[in-house]
Short mmCIF file of C-alpha atoms in Angstrom, two decimals:
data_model
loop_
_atom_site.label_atom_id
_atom_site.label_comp_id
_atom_site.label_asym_id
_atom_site.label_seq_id
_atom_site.Cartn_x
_atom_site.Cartn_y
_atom_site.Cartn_z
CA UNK A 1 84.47 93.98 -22.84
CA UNK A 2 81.61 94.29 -20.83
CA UNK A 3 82.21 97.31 -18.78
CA UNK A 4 80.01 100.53 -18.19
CA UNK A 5 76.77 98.44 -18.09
CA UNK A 6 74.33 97.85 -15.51
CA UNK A 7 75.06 94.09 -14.83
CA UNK A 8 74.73 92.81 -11.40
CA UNK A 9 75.15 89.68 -9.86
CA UNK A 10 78.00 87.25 -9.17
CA UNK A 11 81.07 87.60 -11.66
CA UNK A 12 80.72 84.29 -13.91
CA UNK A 13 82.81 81.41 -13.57
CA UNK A 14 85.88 80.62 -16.35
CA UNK A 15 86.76 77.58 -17.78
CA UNK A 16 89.23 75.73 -19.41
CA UNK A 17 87.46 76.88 -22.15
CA UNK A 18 88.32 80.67 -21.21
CA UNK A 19 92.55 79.67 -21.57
CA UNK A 20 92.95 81.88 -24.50
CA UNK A 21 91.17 85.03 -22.86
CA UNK A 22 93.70 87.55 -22.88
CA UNK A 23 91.76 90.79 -21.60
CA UNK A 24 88.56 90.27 -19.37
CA UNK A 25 86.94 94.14 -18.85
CA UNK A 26 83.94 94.19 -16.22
CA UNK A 27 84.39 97.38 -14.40
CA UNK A 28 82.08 99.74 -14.08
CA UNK A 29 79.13 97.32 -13.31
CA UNK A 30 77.60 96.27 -10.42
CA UNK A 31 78.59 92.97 -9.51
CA UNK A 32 78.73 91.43 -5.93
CA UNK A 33 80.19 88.47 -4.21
CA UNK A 34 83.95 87.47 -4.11
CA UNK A 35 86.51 87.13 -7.42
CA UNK A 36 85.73 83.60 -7.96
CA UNK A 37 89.48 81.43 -8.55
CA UNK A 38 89.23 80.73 -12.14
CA UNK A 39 90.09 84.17 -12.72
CA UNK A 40 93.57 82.58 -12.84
CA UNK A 41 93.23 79.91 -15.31
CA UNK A 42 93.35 81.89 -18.47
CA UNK A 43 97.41 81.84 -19.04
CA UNK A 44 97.63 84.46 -21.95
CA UNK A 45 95.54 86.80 -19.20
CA UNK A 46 97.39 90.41 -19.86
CA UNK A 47 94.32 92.84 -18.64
CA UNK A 48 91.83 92.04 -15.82
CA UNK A 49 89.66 95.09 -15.03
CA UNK A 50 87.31 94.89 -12.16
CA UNK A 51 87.06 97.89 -10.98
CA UNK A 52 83.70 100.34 -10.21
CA UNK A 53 81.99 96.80 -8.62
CA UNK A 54 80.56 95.54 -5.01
CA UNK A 55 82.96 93.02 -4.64
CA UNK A 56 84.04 91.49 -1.30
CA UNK A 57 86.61 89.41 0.05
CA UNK A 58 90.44 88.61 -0.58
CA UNK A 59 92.52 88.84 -4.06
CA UNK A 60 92.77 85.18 -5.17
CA UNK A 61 96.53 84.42 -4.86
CA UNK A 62 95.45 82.58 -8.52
CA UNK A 63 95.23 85.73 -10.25
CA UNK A 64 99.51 85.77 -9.85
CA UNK A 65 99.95 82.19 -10.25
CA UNK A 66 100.74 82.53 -14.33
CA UNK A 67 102.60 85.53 -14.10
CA UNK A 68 100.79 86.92 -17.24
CA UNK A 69 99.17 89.73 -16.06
CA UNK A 70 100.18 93.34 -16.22
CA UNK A 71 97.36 95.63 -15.71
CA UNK A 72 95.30 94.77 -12.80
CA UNK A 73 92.47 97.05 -11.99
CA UNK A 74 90.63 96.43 -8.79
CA UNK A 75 89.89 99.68 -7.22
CA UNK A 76 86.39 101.29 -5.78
CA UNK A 77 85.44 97.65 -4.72
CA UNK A 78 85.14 96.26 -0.85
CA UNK A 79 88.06 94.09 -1.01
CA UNK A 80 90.22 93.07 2.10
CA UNK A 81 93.41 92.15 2.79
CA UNK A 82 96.94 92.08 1.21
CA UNK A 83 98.16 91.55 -2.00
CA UNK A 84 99.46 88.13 -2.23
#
């Protein structure tokens, strides 16, 4: 976990070499710029907070694709749109 730091920027981009991530913790931070699509390619993914950031843009639809997660935390950011 990464979260309650200062780091800024663009979130980084996963792998295949991320599969086995099962909790990815960023909140709190101050990152920009849109959730990038690998955010869906770890399949044991359970926790994915983002929350507390500057993000923009639409929820990737990937982020539902493996059915794995179960706590999704995306609030305080500028995100649009629906849910997919």
């Amino acid at each position: 976990a990464l979260n309650n730091n200062y780091l800024q920027g663009l979130l980084p981009v996963l792998s295949e070499r991320n599969r086995d991530l099962r909790k990815i913790n960023l909140s709190n931070n101050t990152f920009t710029g849109t959730i990038p699509l690998s955010y869906g390619i770890p399949d044991k993914l359970r926790t994915l907070e983002l929350g507390h950031n500057k993000l923009t843009g639409t929820i990737p639809s990937t982020l539902f694709t493996s059915g794995t997660i179960r706590h999704l935390l995306l609030n305080d950011n500028f995100l649009t749109g629906e849910l997919p």
